Coordinates of C-alpha atoms and ligand atoms in Angstrom, one line a residue:
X1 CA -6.6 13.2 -2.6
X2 CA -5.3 9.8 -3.3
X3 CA -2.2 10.3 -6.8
X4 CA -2.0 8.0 -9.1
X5 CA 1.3 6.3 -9.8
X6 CA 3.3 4.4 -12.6
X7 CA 5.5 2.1 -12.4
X8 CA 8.1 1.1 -14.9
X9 CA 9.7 -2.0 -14.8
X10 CA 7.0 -3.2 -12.5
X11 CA 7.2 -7.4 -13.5
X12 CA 10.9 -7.3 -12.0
X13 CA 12.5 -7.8 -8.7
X14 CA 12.1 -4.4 -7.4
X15 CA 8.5 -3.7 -9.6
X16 CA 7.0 -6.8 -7.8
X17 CA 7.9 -4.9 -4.4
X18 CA 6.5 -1.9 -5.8
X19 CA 3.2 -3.5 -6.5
X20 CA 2.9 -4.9 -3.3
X21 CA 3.2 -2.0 -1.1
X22 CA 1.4 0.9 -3.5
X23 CA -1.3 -2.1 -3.5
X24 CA -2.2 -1.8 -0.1
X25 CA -1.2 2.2 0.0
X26 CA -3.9 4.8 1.4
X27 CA -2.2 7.9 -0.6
X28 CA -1.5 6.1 -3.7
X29 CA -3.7 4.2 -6.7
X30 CA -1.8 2.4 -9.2
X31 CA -2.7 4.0 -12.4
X32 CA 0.0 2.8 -15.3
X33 CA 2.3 -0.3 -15.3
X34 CA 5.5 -0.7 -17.7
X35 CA 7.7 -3.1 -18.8
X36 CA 9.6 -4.6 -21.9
X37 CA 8.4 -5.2 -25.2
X38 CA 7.8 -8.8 -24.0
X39 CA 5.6 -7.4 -21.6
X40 CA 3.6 -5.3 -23.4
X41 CA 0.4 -5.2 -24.4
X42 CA 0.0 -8.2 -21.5
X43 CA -2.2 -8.3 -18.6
X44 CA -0.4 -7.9 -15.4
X45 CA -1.0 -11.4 -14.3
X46 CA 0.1 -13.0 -17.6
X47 CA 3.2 -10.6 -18.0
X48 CA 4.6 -10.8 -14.5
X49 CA 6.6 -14.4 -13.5
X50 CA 5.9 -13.5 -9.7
X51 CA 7.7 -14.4 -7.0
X52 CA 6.8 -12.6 -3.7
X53 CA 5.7 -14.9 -1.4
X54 CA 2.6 -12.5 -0.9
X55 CA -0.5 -13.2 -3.1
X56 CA -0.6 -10.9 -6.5
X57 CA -2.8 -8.2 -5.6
X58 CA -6.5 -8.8 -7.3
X59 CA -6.2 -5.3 -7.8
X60 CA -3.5 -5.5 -10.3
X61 CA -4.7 -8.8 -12.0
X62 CA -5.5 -7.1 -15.5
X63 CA -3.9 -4.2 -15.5
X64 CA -2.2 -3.8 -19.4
X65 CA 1.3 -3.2 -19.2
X66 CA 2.3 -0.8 -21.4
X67 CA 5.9 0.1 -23.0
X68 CA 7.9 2.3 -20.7
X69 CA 6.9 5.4 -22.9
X70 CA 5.6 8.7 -21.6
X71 CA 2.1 8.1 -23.1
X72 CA -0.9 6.5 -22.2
X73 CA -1.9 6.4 -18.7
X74 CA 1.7 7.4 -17.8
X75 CA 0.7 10.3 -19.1
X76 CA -1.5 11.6 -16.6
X77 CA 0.4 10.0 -13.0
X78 CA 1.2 11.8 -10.5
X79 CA 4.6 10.1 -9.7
X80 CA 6.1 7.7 -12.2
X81 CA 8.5 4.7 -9.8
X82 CA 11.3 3.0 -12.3
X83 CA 12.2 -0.5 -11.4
X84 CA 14.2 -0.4 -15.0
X85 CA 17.0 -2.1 -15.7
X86 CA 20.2 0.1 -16.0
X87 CA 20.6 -0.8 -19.7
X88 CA 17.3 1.0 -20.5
X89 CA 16.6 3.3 -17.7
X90 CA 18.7 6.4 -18.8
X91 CA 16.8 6.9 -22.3
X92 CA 13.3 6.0 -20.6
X93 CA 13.9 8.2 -17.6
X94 CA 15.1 11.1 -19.2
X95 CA 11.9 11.1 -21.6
X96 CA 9.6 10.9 -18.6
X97 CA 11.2 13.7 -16.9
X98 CA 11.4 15.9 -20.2
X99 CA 7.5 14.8 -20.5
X100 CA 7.2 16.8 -16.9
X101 CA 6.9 13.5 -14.5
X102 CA 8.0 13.2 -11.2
X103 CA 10.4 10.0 -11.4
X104 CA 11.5 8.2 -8.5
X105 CA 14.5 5.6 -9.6
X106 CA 16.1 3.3 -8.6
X107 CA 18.5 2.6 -11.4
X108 CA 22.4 3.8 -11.0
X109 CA 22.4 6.0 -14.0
X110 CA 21.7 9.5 -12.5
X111 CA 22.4 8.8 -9.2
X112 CA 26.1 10.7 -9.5
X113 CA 24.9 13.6 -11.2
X114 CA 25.4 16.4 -8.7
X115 CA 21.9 18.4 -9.6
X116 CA 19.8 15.2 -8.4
X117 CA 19.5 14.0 -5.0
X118 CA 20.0 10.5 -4.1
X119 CA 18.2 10.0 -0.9
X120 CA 17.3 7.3 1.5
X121 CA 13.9 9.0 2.9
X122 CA 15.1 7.6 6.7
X123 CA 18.6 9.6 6.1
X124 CA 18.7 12.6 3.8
X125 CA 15.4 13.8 2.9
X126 CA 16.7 17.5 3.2
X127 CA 18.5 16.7 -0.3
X128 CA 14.8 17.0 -1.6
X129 CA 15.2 20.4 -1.5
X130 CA 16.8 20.7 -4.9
X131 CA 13.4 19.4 -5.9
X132 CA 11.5 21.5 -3.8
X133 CA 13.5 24.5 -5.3
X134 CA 12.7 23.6 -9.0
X135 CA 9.1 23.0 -8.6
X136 CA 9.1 26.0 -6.9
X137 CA 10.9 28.1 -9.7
X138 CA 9.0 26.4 -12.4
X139 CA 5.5 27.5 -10.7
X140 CA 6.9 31.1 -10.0
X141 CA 7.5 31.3 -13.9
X142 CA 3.9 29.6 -14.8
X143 CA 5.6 26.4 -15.6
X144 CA 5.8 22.5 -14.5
X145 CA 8.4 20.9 -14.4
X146 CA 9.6 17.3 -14.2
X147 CA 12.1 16.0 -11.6
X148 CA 14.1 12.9 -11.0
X149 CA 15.3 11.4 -7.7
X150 CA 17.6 8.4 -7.4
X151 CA 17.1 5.9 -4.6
X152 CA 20.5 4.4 -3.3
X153 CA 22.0 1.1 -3.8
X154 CA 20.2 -1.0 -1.8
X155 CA 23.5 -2.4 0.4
X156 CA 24.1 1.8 1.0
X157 CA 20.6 2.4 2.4
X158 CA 21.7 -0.1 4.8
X159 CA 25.2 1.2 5.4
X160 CA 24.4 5.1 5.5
X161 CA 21.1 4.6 8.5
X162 CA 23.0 4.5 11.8
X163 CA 26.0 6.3 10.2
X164 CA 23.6 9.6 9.7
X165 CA 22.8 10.0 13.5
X166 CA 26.0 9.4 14.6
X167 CA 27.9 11.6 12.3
X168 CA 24.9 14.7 13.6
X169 CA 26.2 13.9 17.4
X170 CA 29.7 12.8 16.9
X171 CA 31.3 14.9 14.0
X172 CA 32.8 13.4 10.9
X173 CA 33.6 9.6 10.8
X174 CA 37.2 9.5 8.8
X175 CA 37.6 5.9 7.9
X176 CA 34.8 2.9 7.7
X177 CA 35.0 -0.7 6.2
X178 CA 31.9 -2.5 5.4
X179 CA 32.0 -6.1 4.6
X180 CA 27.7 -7.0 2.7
X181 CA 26.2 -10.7 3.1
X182 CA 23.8 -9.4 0.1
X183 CA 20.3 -11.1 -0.5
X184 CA 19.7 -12.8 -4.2
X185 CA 16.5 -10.8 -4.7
X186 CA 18.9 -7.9 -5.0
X187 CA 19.9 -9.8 -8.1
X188 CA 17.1 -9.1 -9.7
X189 CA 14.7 -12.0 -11.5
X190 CA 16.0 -11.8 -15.2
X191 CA 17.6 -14.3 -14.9
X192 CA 18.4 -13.9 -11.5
X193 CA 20.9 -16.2 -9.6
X194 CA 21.0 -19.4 -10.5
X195 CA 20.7 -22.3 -7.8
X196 CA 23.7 -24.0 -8.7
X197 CA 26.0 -21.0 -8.2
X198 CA 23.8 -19.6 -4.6
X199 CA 23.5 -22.6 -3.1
X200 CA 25.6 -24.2 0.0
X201 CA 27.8 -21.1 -1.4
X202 CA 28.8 -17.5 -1.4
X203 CA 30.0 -15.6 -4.2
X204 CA 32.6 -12.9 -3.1
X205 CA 31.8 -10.7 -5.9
X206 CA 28.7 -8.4 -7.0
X207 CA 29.8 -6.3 -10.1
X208 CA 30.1 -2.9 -9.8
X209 CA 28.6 -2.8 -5.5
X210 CA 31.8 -2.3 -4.0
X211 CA 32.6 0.9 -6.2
X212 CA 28.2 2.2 -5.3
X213 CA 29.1 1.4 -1.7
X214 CA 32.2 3.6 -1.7
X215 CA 31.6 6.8 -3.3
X216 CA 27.5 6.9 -2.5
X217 CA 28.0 7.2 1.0
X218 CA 29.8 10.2 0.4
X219 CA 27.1 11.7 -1.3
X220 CA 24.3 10.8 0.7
X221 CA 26.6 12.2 3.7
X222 CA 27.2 15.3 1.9
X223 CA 25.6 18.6 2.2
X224 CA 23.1 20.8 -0.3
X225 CA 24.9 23.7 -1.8
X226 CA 23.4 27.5 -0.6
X227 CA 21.6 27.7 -3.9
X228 CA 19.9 24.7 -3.3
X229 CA 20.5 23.6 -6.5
X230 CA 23.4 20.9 -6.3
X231 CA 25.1 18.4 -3.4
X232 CA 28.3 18.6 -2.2
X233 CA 29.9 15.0 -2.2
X234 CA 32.0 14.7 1.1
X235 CA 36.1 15.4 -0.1
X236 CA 37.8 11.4 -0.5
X237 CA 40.4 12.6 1.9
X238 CA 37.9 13.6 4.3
X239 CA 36.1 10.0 4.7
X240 CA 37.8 6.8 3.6
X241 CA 35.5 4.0 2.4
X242 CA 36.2 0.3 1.8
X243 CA 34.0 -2.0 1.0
X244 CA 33.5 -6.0 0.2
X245 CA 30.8 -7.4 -1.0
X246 CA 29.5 -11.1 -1.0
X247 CA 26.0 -12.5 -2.4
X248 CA 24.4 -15.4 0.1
X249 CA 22.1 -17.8 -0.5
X250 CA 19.4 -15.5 1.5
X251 CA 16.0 -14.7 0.0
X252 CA 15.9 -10.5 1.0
X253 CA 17.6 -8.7 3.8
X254 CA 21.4 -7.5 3.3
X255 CA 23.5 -7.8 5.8
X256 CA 26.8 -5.6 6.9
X257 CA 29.8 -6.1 9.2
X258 CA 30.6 -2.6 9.6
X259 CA 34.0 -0.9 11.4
X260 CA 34.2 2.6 11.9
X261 CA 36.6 5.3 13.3
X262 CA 35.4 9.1 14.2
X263 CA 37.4 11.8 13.2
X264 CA 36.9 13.6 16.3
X265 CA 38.6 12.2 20.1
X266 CA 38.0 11.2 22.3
X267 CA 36.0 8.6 20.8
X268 CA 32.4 8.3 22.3
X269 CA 31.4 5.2 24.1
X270 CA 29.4 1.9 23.3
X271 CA 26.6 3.1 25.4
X272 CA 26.2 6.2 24.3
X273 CA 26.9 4.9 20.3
X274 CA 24.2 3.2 21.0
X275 CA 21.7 5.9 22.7
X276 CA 22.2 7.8 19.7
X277 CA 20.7 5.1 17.7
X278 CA 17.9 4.5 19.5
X279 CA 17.2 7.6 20.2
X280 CA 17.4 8.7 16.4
X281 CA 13.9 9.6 14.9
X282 CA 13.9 10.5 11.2
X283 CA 12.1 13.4 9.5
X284 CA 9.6 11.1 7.4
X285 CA 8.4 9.8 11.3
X286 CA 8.3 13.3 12.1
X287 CA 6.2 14.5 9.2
X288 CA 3.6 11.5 9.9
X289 CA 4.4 9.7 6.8
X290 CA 2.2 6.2 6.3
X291 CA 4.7 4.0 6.2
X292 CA 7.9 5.9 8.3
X293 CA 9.2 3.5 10.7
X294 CA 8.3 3.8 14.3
X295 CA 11.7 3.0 15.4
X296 CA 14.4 3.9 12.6
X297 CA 17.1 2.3 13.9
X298 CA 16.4 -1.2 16.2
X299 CA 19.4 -1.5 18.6
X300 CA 19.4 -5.0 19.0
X301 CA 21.3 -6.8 22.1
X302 CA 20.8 -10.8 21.7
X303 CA 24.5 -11.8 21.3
X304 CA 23.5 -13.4 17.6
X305 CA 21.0 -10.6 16.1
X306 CA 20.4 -8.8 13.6
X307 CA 19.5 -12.1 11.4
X308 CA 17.9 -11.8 7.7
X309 CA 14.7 -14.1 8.8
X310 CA 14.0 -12.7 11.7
X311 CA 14.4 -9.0 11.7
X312 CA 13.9 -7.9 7.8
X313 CA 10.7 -7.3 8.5
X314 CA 10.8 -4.7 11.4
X315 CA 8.6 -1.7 11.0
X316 CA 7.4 -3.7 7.9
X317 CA 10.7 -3.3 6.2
X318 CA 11.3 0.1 6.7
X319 CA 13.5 -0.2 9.8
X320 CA 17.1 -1.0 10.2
X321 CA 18.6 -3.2 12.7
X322 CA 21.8 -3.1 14.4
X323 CA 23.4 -5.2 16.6
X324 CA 26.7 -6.6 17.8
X325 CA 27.9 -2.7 18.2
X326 CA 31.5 -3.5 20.3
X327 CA 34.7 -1.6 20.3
X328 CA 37.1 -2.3 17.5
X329 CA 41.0 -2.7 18.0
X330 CA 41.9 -1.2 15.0
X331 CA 38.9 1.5 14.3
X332 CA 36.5 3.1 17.1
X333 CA 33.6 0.6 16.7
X334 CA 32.1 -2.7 14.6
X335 CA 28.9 -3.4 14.4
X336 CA 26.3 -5.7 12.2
X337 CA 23.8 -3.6 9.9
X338 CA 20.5 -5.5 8.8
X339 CA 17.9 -4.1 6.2
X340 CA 15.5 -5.1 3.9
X341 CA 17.1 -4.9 0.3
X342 CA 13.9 -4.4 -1.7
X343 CA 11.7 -2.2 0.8
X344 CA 14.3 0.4 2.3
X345 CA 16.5 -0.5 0.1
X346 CA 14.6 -0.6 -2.8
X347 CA 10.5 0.2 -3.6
X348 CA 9.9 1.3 0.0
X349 CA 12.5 4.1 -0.3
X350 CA 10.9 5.4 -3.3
X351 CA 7.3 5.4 -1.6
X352 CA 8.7 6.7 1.2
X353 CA 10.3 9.6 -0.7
X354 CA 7.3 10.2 -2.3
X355 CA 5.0 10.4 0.9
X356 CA 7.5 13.5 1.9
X357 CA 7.3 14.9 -1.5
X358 CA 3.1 14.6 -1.0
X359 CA 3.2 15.8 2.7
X360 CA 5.5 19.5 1.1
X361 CA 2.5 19.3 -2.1
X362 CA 5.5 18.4 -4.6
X363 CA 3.0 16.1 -6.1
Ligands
NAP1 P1 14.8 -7.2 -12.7 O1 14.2 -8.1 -11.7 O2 15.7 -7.8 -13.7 O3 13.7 -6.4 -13.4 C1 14.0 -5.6 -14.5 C2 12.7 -4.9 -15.1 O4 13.1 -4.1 -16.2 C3 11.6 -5.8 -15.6 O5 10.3 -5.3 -15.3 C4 11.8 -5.9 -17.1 O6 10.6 -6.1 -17.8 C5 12.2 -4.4 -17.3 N1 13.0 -4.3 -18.6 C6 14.0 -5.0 -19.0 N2 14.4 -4.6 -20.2 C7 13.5 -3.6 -20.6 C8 13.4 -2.8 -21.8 N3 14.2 -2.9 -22.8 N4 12.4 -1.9 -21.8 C9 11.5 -1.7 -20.7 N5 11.6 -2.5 -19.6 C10 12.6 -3.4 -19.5 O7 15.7 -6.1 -11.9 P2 15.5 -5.5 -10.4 O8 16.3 -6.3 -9.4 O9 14.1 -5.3 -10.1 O10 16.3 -4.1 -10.5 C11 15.7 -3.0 -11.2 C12 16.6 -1.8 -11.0 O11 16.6 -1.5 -9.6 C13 18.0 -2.1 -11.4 O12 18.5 -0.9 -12.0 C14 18.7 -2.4 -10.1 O13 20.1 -2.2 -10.2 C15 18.0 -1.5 -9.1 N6 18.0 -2.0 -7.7 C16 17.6 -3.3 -7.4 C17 17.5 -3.6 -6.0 C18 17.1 -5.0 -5.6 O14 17.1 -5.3 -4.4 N7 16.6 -5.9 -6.5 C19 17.8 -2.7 -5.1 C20 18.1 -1.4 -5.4 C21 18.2 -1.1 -6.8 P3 10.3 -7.6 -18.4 O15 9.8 -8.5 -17.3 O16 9.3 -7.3 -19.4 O17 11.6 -8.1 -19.0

């Protein structure tokens, strides 16, 4: 049965994305849009300022976008996606959930609190059995229950891809740098970067990204207590992160220079680094999820690859290129880390993670 789903925030950066691919989506129908007050009460195509370089779906032409309040056709979705800003999305969020919706965010207010999974579908989806745990306790008791789950920052989705298989075949990794080349559609659209700071430029500073790139990792790394119920953060000593992060005059796709040593010796080698990657299949390809990528991970070995233009797009956004993966002289390895900000990073996650929560009948 095809679910219907809302999405909040839906005229910005990451809403525009969501349109796009729920648009064309066999499992879903998009039932409620929300957005500001300015917004409101607005037909899709006269609220939104949109900037995809795909058409506006005809589908979504005159759809009224409603206030981002649990009422209305909100009321009655399936799966609610939040593309809110972080200014509003705690109070909005938390009223959804308390409403008994199935929220799928990607705004950083939640994402630390230990009782709700932040997952990147192609990494961690066995952290969605916290959900899977509540829903199923609720139903035991003749209940239903809302959930929330956070989506990472986009430049960790990224970051945390080829570090997952390695750290299942090679043990712990102890210390990692990771320097972002970050997309300005991560920016958002209101306002946005402006063309006078972005171009012929590079701004060595995105406000609060180093800090998400740090402790997230260590998170989405972690394990699921035995109850189920919580995740265990990997210990700071255990797993030193450092991270630098630039914004580049590049429409989507982040890019990261990545350095990494494993706890364990000896070391493994390049070509077998690089076997594991390839060989890496994730558990939303597994489960025959729509839009799971065929090939997680894209081991790339042209000499100047991955680039933003000409690999985003792999698996339709949902895969994630390396390349350049050499020995390091002061870690184990470096290697360059492509993804798509706004689909895998972004939207695409948060479809994704609700394609595995439909394939377990979450929702
Ligand atoms: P954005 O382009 O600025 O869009 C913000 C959205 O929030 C718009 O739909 C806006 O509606 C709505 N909004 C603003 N104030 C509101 C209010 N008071 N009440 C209800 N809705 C309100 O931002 P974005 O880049 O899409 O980011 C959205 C969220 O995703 C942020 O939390 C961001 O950190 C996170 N994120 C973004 C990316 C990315 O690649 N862009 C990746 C991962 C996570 P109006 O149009 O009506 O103002």
């Amino acid at each position: 049965m095809v679910k219907k789903a809302g999405v909040l925030g839906a005229t910005g950066s990451v809403g525009q994305r969501f349109i796009l691919l729920l648009s064309q989506h066999p499992d879903f129908e998009i039932h409620a849009l929300g957005a500001s007050s300015r917004s409101a009460g607005k037909s899709y195509k006269d609220a939104v300022n949109w900037k995809q370089t795909d058409i506006l779906p005809q589908s979504v032409h005159n759809i009224q976008v409603q206030e981002c309040k649990p009422e209305g056709n909100f009321k009655d979705c399936d799966v609610v996606f939040s593309g809110l800003d972080s200014d509003v999305a705690g109070e909005v969020e938390k009223a959804f959930v308390e409403a008994g919706l199935a929220v799928i965010s990607n705004a950083k207010n939640y994402r630390r609190e230990k009782d709700v999974p932040l997952v990147v579908p192609i990494v961690n989806p066995e952290h969605l059995d916290i959900v899977e745990s509540k829903v199923k306790k609720a139903k035991a008791e003749g209940k239903n229950t809302g959930y929330l789950i956070c989506i990472s920052n986009c430049s960790t989705a990224g970051l945390v891809a080829p570090l997952k298989p390695l750290v299942d075949k090679f043990g712990p990794i102890d210390a990692l740098t990771a320097t972002t080349l970050q997309a300005i559609s991560g920016a958002g659209f209101s306002p946005g970067v402006s063309g006078m700071d972005i171009l012929d430029n590079i701004v060595p500073y995105i406000s609060g990204e180093e800090d998400k790139l740090e402790w997230e990792t260590k998170k989405i790394l972690g394990s699921i207590n035995k109850e189920r119920s919580e995740i265990v953060n990997i210990p700071e000593d255990d797993m030193k992160v450092s991270a630098q992060c630039n914004r580049v005059p590049v429409i989507d796709g982040h890019t990261e220079c990545i350095s990494l040593r494993f706890k364990n010796r000896p070391a493994p080698s390049v070509d077998e680094v690089k076997k594991v990657l390839s060989d890496y299949v994730c558990e939303a390809s597994k489960l025959g999820c729509h839009s799971a990528p065929k090939q997680t991970i894209h081991v790339l070995e042209q000499q100047d690859r991955p680039q933003p233009r000409l690999d985003r797009e792999r698996d339709n956004g949902y895969g994630v290129s390396v390349g350049r993966i050499r020995e390091d002289s002061l870690l184990d390895f470096k290697m360059v880390v492509l993804s798509h900000n706004t689909i895998i990073g972004a939207a695409g996650s948060g479809i994704l993670i609700a394609e595995i929560l439909n394939a377990k009948g979450l929702i």
